[in-house]
mmCIF file with all atom_site columns, C-alpha atoms in Angstrom:
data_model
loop_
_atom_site.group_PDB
_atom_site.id
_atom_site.type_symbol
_atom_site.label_atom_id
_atom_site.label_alt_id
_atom_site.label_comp_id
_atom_site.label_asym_id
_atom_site.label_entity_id
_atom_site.label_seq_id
_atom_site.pdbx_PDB_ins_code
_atom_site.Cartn_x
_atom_site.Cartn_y
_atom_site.Cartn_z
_atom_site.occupancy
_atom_site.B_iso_or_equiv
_atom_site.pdbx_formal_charge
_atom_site.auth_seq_id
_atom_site.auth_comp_id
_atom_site.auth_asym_id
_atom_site.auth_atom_id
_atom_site.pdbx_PDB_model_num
ATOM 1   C CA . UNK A 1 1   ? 8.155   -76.146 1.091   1.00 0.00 ? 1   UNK A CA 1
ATOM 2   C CA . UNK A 1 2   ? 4.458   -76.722 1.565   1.00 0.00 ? 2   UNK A CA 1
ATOM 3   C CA . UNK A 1 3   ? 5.361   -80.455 3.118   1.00 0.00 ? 3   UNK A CA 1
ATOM 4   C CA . UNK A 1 4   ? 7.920   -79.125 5.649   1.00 0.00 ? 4   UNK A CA 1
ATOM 5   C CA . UNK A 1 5   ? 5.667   -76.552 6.726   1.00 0.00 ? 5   UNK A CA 1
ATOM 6   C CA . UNK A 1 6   ? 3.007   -79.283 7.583   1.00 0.00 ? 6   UNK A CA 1
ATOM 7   C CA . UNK A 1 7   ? 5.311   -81.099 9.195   1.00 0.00 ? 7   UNK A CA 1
ATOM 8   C CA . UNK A 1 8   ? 6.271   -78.711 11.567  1.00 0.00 ? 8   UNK A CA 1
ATOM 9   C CA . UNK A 1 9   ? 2.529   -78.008 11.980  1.00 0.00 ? 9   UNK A CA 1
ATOM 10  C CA . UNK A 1 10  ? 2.091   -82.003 12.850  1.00 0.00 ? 10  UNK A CA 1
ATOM 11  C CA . UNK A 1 11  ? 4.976   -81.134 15.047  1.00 0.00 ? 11  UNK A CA 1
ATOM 12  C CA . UNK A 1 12  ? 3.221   -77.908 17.120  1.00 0.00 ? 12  UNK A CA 1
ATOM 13  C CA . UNK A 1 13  ? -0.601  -80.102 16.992  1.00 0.00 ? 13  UNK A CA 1
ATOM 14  C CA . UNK A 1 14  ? 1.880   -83.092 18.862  1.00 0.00 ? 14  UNK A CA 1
ATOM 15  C CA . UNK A 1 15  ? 3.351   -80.379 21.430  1.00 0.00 ? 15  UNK A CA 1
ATOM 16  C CA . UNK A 1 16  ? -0.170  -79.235 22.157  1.00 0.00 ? 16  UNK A CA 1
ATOM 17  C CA . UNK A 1 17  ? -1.394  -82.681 22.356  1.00 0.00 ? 17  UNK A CA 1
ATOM 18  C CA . UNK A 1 18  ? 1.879   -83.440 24.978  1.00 0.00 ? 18  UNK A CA 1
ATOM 19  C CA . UNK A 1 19  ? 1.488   -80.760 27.234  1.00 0.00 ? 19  UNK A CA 1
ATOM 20  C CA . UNK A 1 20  ? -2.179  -81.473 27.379  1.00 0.00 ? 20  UNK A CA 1
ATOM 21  C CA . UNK A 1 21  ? -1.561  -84.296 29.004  1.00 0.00 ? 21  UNK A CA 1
ATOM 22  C CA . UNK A 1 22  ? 0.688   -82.665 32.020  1.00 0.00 ? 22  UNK A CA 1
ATOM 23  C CA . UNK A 1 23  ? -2.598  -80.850 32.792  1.00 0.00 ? 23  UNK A CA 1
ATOM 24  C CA . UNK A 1 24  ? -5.150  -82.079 35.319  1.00 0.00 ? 24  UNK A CA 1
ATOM 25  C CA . UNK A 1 25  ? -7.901  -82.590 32.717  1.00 0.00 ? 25  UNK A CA 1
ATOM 26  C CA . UNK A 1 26  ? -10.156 -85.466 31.547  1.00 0.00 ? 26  UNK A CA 1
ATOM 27  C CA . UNK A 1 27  ? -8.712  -86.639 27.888  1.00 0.00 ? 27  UNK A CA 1
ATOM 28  C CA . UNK A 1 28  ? -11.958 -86.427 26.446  1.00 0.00 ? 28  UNK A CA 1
ATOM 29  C CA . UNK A 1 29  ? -11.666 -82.513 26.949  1.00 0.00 ? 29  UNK A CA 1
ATOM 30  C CA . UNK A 1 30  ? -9.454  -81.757 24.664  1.00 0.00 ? 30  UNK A CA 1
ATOM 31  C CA . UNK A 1 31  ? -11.491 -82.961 21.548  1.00 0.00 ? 31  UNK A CA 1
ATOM 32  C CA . UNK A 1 32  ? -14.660 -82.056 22.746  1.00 0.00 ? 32  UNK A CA 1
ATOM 33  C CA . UNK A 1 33  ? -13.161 -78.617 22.916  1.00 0.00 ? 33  UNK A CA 1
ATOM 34  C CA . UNK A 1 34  ? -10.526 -78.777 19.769  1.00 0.00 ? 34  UNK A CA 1
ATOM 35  C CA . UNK A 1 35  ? -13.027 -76.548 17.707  1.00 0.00 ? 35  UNK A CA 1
ATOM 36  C CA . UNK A 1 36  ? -14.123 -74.323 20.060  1.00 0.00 ? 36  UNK A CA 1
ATOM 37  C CA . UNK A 1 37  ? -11.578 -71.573 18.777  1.00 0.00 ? 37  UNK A CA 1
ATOM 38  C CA . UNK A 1 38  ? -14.067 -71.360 15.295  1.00 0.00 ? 38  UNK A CA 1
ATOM 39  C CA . UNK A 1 39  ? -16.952 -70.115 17.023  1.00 0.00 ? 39  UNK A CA 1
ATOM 40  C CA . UNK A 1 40  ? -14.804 -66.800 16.387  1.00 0.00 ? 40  UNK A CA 1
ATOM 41  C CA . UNK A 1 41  ? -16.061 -67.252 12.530  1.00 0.00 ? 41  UNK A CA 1
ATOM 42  C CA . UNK A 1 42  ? -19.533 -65.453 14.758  1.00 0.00 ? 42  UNK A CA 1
ATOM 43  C CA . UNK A 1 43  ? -17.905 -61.990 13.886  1.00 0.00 ? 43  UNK A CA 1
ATOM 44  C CA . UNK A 1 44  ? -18.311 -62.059 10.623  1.00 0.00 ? 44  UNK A CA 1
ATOM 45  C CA . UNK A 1 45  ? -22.003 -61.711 10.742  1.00 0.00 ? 45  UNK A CA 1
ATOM 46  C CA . UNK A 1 46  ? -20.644 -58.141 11.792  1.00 0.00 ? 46  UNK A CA 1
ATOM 47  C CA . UNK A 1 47  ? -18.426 -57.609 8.448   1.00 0.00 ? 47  UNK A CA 1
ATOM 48  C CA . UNK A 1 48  ? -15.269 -58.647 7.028   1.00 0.00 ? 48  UNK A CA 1
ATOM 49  C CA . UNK A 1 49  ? -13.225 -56.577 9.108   1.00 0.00 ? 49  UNK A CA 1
ATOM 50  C CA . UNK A 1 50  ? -14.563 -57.572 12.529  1.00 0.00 ? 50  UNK A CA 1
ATOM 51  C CA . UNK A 1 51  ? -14.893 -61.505 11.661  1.00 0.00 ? 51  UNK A CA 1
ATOM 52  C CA . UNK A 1 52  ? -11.128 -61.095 10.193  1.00 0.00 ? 52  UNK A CA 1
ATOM 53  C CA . UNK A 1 53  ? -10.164 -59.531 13.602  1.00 0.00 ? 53  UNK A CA 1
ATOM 54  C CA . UNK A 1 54  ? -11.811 -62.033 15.943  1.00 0.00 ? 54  UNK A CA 1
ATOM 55  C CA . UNK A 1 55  ? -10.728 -64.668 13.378  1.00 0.00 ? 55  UNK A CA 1
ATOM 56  C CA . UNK A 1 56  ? -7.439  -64.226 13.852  1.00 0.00 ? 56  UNK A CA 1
ATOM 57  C CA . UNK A 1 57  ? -7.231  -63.461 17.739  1.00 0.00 ? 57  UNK A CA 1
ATOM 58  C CA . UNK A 1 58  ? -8.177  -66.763 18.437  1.00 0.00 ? 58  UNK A CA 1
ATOM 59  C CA . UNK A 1 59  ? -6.048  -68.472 16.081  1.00 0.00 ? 59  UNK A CA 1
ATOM 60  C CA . UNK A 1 60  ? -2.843  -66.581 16.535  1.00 0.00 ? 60  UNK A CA 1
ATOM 61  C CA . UNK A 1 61  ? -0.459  -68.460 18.102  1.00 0.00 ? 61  UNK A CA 1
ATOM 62  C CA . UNK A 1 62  ? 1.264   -65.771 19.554  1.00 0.00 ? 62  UNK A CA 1
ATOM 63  C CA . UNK A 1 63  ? -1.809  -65.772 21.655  1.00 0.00 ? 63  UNK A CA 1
ATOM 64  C CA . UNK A 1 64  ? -1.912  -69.211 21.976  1.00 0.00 ? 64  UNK A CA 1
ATOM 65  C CA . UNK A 1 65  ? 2.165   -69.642 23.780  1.00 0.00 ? 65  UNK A CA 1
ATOM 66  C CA . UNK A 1 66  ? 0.951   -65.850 25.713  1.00 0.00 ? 66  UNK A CA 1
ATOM 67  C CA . UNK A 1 67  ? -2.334  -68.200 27.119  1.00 0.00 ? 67  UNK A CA 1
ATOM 68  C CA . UNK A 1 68  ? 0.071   -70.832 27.780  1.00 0.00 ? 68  UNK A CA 1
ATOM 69  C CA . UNK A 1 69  ? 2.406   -69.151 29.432  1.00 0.00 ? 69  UNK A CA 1
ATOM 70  C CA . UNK A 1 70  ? 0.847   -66.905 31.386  1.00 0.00 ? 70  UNK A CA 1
ATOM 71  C CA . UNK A 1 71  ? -1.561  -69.749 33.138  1.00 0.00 ? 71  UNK A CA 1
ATOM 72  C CA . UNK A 1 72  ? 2.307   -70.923 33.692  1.00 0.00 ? 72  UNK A CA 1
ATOM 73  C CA . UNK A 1 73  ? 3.440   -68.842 35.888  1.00 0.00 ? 73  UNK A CA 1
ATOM 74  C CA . UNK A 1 74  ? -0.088  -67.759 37.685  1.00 0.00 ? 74  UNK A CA 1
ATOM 75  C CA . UNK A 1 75  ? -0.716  -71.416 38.109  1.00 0.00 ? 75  UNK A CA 1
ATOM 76  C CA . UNK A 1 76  ? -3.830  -71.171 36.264  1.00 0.00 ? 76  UNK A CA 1
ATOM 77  C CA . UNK A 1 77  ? -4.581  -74.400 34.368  1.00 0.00 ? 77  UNK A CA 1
ATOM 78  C CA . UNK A 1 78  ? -7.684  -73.481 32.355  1.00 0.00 ? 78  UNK A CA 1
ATOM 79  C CA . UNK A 1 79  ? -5.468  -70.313 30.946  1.00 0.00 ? 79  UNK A CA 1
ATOM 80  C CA . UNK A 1 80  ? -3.014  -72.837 29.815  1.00 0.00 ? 80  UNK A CA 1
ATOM 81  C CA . UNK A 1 81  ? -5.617  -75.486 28.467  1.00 0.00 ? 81  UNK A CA 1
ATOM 82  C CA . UNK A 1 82  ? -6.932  -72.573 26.302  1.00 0.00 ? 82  UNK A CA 1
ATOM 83  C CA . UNK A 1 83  ? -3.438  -71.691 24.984  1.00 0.00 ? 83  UNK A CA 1
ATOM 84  C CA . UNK A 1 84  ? -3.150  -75.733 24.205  1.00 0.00 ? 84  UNK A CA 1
ATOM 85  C CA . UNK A 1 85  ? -6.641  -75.495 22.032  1.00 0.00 ? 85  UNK A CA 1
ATOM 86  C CA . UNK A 1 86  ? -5.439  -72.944 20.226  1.00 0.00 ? 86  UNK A CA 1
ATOM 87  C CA . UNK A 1 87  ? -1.919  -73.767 19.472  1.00 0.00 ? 87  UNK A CA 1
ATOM 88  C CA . UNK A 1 88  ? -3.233  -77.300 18.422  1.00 0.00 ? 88  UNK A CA 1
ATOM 89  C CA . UNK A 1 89  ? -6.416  -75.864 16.786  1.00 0.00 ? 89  UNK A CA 1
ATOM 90  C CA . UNK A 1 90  ? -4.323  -73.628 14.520  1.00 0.00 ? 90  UNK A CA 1
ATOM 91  C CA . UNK A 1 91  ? -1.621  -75.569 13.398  1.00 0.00 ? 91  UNK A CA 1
ATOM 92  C CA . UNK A 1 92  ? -4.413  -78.228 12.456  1.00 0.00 ? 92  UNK A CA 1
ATOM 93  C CA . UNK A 1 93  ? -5.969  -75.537 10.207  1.00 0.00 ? 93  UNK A CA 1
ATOM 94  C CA . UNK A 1 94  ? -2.863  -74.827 8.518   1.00 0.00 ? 94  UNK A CA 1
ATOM 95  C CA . UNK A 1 95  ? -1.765  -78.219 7.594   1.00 0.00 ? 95  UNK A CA 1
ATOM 96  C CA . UNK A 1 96  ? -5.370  -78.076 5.794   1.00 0.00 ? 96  UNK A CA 1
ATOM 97  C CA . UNK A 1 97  ? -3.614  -74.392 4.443   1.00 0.00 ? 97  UNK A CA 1
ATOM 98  C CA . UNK A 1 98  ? -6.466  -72.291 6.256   1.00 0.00 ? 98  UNK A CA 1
ATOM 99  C CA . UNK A 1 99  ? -4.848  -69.725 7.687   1.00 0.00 ? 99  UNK A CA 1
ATOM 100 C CA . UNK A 1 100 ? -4.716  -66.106 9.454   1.00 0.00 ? 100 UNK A CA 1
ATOM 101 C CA . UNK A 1 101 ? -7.386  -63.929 7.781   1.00 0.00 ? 101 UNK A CA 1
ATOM 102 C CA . UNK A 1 102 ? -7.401  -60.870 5.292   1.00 0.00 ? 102 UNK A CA 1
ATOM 103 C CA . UNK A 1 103 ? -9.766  -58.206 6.473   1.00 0.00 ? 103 UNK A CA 1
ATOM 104 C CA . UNK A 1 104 ? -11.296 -57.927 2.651   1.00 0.00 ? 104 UNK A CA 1
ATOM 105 C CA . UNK A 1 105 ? -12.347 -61.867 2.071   1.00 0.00 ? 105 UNK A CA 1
ATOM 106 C CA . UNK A 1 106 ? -12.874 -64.967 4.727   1.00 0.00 ? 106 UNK A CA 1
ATOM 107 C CA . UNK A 1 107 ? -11.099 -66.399 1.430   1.00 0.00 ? 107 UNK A CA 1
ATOM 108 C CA . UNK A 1 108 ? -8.345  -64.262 1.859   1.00 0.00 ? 108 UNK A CA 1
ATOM 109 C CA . UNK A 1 109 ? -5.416  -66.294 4.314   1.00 0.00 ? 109 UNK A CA 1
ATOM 110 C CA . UNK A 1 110 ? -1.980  -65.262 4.755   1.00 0.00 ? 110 UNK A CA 1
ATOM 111 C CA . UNK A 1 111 ? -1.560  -69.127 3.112   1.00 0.00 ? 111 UNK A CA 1
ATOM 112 C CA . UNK A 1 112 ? -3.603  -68.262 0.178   1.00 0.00 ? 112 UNK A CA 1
ATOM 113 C CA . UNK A 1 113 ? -6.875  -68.106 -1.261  1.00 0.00 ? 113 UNK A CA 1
ATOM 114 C CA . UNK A 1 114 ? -9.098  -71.451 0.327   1.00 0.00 ? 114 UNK A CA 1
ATOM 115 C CA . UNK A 1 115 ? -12.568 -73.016 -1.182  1.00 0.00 ? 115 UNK A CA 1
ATOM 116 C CA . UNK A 1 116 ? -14.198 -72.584 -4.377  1.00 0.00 ? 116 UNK A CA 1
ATOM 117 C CA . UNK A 1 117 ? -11.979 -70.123 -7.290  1.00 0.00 ? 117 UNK A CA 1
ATOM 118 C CA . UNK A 1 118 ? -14.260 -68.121 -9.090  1.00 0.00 ? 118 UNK A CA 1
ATOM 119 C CA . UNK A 1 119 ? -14.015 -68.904 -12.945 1.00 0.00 ? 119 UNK A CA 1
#
């Protein structure tokens, strides 16, 4: 199961990558932005709960097709650029299994525990 599920991640990171390249932006933009979305990892300085929340706003991909879509239909090409980052940015995460964030642990992903196991 854990195979398929990166392949379909492979799948949504190639989709992002794809529609990128409808949009009216220099290549190099894309990587130079591809990690942008873990500057969210910032709010935990204020606590599990708040780093958790902005965590996973920014790598939801519910948020990520909304972005997308929206910049769609208002013709707004940087709204659906930052949809693309994040669609591609998460499903690159979670074929390395980091995923959506428990409020208790940055450990703590709806994938699993990640990083060091305590003995």
């Amino acid at each position: 199961m854990r195979n398929l599920i990166k392949i379909e991640e492979f799948a949504l990171l190639g989709l992002a990558v794809f529609l990128f390249a409808g949009l009216d932006y220099a290549w190099w933009s894309y990587p130079l932005l591809f990690f942008a979305p873990d500057v969210s990892m910032v709010g935990y300085a204020a606590g599990s709960r708040i780093g958790a929340a902005a965590y996973n706003l920014v790598h939801h991909k519910g948020v990520a097709v909304a972005c997308y879509v929206l910049g769609s239909v208002l013709g707004q090409q940087g709204l659906q650029f930052a949809g693309l980052i994040i669609l591609g940015h998460s499903s690159f995460d979670r074929i390395w299994g980091y995923g959506l964030k428990y409020p208790d642990s940055f450990q703590n992903t709806h994938l699993g525990r990640i990083g060091r196991q305590s003995a």
